[in-house]
Short mmCIF file of C-alpha atoms and ligand atoms in Angstrom, two decimals:
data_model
loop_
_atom_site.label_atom_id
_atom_site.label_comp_id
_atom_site.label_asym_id
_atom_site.label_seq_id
_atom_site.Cartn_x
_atom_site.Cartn_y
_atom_site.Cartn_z
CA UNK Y 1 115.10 108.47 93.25
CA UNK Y 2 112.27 110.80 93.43
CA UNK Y 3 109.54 108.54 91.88
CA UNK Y 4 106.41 108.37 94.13
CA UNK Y 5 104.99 104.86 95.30
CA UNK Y 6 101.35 105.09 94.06
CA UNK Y 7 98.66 102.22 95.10
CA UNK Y 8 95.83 102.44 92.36
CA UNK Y 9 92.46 101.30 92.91
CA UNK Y 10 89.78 100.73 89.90
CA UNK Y 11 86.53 100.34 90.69
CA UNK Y 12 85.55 100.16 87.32
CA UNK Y 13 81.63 99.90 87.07
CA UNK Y 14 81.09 98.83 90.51
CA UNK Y 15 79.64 99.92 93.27
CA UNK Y 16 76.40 102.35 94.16
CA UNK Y 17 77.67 105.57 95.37
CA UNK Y 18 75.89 104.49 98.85
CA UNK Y 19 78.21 101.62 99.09
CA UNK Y 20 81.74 103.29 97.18
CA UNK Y 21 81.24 106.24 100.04
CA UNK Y 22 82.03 103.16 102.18
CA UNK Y 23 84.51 101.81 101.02
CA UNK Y 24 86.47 105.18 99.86
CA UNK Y 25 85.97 106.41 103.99
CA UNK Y 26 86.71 103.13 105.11
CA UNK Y 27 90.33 102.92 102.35
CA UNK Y 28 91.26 106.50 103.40
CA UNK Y 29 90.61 106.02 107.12
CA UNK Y 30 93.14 103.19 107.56
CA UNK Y 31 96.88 103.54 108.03
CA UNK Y 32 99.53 103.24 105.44
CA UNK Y 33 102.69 104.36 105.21
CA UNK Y 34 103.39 108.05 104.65
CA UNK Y 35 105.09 107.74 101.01
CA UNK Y 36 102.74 105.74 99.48
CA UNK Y 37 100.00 107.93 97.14
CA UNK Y 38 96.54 106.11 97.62
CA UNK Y 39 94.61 106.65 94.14
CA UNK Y 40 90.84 105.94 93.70
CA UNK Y 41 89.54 105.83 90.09
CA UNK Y 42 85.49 105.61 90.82
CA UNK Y 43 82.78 106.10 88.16
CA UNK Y 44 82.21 109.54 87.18
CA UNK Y 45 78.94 109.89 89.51
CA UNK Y 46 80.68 108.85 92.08
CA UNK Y 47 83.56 111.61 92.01
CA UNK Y 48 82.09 114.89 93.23
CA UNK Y 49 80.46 112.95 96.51
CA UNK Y 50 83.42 110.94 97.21
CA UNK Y 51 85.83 114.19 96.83
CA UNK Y 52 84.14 115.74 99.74
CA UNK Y 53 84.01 112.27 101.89
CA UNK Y 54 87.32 112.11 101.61
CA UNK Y 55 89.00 115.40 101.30
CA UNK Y 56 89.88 115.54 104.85
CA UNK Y 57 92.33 112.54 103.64
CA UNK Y 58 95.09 113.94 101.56
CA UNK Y 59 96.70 110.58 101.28
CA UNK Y 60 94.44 109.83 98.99
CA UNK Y 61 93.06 111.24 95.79
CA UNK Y 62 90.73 110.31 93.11
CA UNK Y 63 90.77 109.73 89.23
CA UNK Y 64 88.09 108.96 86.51
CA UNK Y 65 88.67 105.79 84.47
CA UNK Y 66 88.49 107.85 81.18
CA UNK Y 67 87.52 111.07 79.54
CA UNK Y 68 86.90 112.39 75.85
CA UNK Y 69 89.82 113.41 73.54
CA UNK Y 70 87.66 116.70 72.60
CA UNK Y 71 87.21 119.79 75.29
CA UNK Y 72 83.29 120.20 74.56
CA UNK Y 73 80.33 119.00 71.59
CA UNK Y 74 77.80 116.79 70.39
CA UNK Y 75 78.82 113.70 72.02
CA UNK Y 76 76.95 112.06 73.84
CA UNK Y 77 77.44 110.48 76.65
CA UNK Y 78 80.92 111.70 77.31
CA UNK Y 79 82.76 113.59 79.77
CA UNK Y 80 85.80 115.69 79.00
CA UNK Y 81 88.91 116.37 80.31
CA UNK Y 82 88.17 119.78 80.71
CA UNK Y 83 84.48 119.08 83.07
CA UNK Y 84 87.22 116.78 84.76
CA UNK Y 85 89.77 119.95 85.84
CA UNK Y 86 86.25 121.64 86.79
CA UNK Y 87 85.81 119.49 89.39
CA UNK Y 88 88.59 119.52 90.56
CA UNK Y 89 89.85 116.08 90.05
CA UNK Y 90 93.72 115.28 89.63
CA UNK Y 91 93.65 112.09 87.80
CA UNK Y 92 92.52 109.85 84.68
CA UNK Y 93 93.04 106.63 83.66
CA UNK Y 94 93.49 106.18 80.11
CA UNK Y 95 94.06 103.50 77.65
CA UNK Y 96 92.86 100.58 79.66
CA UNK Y 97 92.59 97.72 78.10
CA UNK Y 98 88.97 97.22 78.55
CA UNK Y 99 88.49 100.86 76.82
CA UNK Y 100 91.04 99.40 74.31
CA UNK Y 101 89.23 96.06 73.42
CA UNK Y 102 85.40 96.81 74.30
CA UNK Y 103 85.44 100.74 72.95
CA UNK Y 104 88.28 100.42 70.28
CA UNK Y 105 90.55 102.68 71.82
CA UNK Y 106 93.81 102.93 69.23
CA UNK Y 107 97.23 104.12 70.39
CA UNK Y 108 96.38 107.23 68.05
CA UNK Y 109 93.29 108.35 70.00
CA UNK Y 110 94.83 107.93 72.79
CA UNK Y 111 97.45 110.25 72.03
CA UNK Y 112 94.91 112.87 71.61
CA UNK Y 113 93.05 112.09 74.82
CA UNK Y 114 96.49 112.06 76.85
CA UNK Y 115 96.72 116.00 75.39
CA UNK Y 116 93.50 116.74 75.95
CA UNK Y 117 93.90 115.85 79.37
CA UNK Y 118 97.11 117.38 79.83
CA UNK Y 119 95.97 120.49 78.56
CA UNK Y 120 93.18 120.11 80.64
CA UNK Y 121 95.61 120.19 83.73
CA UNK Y 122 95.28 116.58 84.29
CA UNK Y 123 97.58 113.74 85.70
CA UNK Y 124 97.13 110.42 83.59
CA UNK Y 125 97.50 106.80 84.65
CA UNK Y 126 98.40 106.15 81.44
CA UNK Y 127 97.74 101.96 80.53
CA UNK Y 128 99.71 99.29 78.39
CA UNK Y 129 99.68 96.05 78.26
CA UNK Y 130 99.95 92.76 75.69
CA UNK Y 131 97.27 89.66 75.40
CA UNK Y 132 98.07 86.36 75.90
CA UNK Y 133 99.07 85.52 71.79
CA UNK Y 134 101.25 88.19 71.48
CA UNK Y 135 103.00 87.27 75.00
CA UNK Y 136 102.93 83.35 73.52
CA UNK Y 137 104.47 84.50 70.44
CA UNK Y 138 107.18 86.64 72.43
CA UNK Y 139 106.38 90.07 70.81
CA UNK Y 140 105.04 91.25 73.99
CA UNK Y 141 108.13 93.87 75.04
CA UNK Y 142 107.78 95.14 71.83
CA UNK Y 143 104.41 95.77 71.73
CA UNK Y 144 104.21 97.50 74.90
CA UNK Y 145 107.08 99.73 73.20
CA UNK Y 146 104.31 100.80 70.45
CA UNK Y 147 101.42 101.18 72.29
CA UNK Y 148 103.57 103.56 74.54
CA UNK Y 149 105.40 105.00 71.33
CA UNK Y 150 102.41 105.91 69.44
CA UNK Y 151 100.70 107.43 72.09
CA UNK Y 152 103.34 109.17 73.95
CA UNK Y 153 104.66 110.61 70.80
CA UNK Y 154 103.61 114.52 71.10
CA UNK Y 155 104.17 114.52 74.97
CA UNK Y 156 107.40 116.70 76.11
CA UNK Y 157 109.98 115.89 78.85
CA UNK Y 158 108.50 118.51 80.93
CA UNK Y 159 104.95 116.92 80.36
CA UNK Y 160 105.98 113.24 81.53
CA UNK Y 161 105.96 114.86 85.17
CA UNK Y 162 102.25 114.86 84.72
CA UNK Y 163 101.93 111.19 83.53
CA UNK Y 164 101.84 107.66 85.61
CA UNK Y 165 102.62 104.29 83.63
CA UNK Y 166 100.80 101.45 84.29
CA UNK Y 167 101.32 97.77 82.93
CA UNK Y 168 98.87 95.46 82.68
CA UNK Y 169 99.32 92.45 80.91
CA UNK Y 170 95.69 91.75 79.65
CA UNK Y 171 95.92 88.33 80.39
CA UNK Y 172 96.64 88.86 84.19
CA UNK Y 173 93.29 91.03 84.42
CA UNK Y 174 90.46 89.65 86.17
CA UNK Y 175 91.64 86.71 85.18
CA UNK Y 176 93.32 85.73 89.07
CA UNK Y 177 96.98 84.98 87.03
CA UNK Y 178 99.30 87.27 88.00
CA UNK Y 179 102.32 88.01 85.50
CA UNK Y 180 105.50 86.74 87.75
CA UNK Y 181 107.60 89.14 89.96
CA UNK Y 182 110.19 88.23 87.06
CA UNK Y 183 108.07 88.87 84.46
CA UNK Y 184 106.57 91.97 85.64
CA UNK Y 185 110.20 93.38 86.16
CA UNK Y 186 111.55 92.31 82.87
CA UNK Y 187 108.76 94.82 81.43
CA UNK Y 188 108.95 97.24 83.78
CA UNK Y 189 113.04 97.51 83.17
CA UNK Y 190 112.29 97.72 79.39
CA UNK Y 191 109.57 100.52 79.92
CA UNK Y 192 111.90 102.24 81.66
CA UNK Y 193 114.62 102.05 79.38
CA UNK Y 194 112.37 103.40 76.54
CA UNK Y 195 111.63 106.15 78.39
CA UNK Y 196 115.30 106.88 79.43
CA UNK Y 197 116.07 106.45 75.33
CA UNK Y 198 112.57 108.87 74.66
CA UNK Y 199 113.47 111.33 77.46
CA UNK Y 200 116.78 110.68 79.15
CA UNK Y 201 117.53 109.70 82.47
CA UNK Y 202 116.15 111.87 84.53
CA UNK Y 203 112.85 111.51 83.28
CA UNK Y 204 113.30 107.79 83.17
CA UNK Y 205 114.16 107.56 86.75
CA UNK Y 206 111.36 110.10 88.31
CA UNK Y 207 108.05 107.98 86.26
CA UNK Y 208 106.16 105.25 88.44
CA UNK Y 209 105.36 102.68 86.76
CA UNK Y 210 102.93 100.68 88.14
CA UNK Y 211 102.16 96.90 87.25
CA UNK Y 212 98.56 95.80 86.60
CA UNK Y 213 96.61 92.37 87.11
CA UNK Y 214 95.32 90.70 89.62
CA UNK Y 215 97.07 92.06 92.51
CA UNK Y 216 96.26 90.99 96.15
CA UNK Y 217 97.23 91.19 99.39
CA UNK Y 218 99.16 87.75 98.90
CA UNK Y 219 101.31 88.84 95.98
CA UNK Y 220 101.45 92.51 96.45
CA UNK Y 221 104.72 92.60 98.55
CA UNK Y 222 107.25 90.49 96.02
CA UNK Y 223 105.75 92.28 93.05
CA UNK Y 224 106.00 95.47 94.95
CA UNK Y 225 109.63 94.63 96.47
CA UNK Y 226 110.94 94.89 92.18
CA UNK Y 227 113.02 97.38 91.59
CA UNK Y 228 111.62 98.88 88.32
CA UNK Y 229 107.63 98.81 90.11
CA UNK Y 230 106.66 101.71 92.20
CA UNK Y 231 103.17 100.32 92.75
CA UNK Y 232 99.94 98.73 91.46
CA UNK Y 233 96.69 99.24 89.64
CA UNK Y 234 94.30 97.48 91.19
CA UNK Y 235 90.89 96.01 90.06
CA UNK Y 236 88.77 93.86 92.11
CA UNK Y 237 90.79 93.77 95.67
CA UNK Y 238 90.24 97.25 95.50
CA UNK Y 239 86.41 96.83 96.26
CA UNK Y 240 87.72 94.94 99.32
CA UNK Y 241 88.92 97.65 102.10
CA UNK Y 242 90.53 95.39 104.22
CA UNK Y 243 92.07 93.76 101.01
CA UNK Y 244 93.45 96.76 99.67
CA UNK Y 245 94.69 98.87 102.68
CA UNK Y 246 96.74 95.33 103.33
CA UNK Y 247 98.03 96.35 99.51
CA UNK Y 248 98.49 99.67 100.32
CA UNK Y 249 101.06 98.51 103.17
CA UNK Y 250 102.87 96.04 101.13
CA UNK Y 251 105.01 98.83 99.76
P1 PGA Q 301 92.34 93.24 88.44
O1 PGA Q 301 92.19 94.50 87.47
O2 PGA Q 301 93.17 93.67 89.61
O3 PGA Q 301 90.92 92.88 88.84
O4 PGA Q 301 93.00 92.16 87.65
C1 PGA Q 301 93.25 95.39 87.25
C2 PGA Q 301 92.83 96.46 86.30
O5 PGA Q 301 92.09 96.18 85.36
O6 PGA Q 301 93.22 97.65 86.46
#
């Protein structure tokens, strides 16, 4: 099995970059095990400062929380996928759910941002994930299925090298519930049997897929230990050093 072990941390819109250079020399200063990618998705004024902090540290990268679906224009307010690449940094999140919920993000524009920042040379932590209702109502491996579907759609065997799964279940989020070990594995198995169906095996078996949701130190290890999760996406214990490098070792 190929598929790296990848510990996620989002900031989201936290920190001043006085207090994220912290915290990003204080995460990439501690010890963790050699096979485990360390992943920092920081606001975007935070990137180019933090990329030099830290670049002594190749155990661990960085990654913006989003980007625009177009390469350049009158938008404004947005960065590209393409000023991304110019900076040199190797990762995006896309299709969280907060983008989803609070900025209306559809499974159709974010097909067209996971090109645009594939084209842009870009990896992608690409997001998933049902509410509450639609887990009540038991539609939740199925709509998982879509959102990846729909979005995934135009993206080639070859280009699935490039691209990270994450699942959060929307409900787990901030929210201190964590989905079960079980329950996290049941969708994990099913993600990767979607891709094995989209892609084959190979591809199946070499894409981490990383669970989402309220992750900590205390739960890290027996969601970590499933077979089908090669990591997490962290929120808020990753504005905790101590909290996440103790993450970071639960692999
Ligand atoms: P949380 O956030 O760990 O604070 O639940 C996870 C995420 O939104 O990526």
């Amino acid at each position: 099995m190929a598929r790296k072990f990848i510990a996620a941390g989002n900031w989201k819109m936290h920190t001043s970059i006085q207090e994220g250079v912290v915290l990003a020399e204080t995460i990439a200063s501690g010890s963790r095990p050699s096979n485990v990618q360390t992943i920092l998705a920081v606001p975007f004024t935070h990137l180019t400062t933090l990329q030099k902090k830290i670049k002594a540290s190749s155990k661990v990268i960085l990654a913006a929380q989003n980007c625009h679906h177009k390469e350049s224009g009158a938008f404004t307010g947005e960065v590209s996928a393409q000023m991304l690449a110019s900076i040199k940094i190797p990762y995006v999140i896309l299709g969280h759910s907060e983008r989803r919920e609070y900025f209306h993000e559809s499974n159709q524009l974010l097909a067209d941002k996971l090109r645009a920042a594939l084209v842009a040379g870009l990896k992608v932590i690409f997001c998933c994930g049902e509410t509450l209702d639609i887990r009540k109502a038991g539609n939740h491996v199925k709509h998982v299925q879509t959102q990846l579907v729909e979005s995934l759609s135009g993206i080639t065997a070859a280009e699935m090298k490039q691209i990270v799964i994450a699942y959060e279940p929307v409900w787990a989020i901030g929210t201190g519930e964590t989905a079960s070990p079980e329950q996290a594995q049941e969708m994990h198995a099913s993600i990767r049997a979607m891709l094995q169906k989209m892609y084959g095996k190979r591809v199946a078996d070499n894409t981490s897929i990383l669970y989402g949701g309220s992750v900590k130190a205390s739960n890290a290890r027996e969601i970590f230990a499933k077979a089908d999760v090669d990591g997490g996406l962290v929120g808020g214990a990753s504005l905790q050093a101590g909290e996440f490098l103790q993450i970071i070792n639960s692999f």
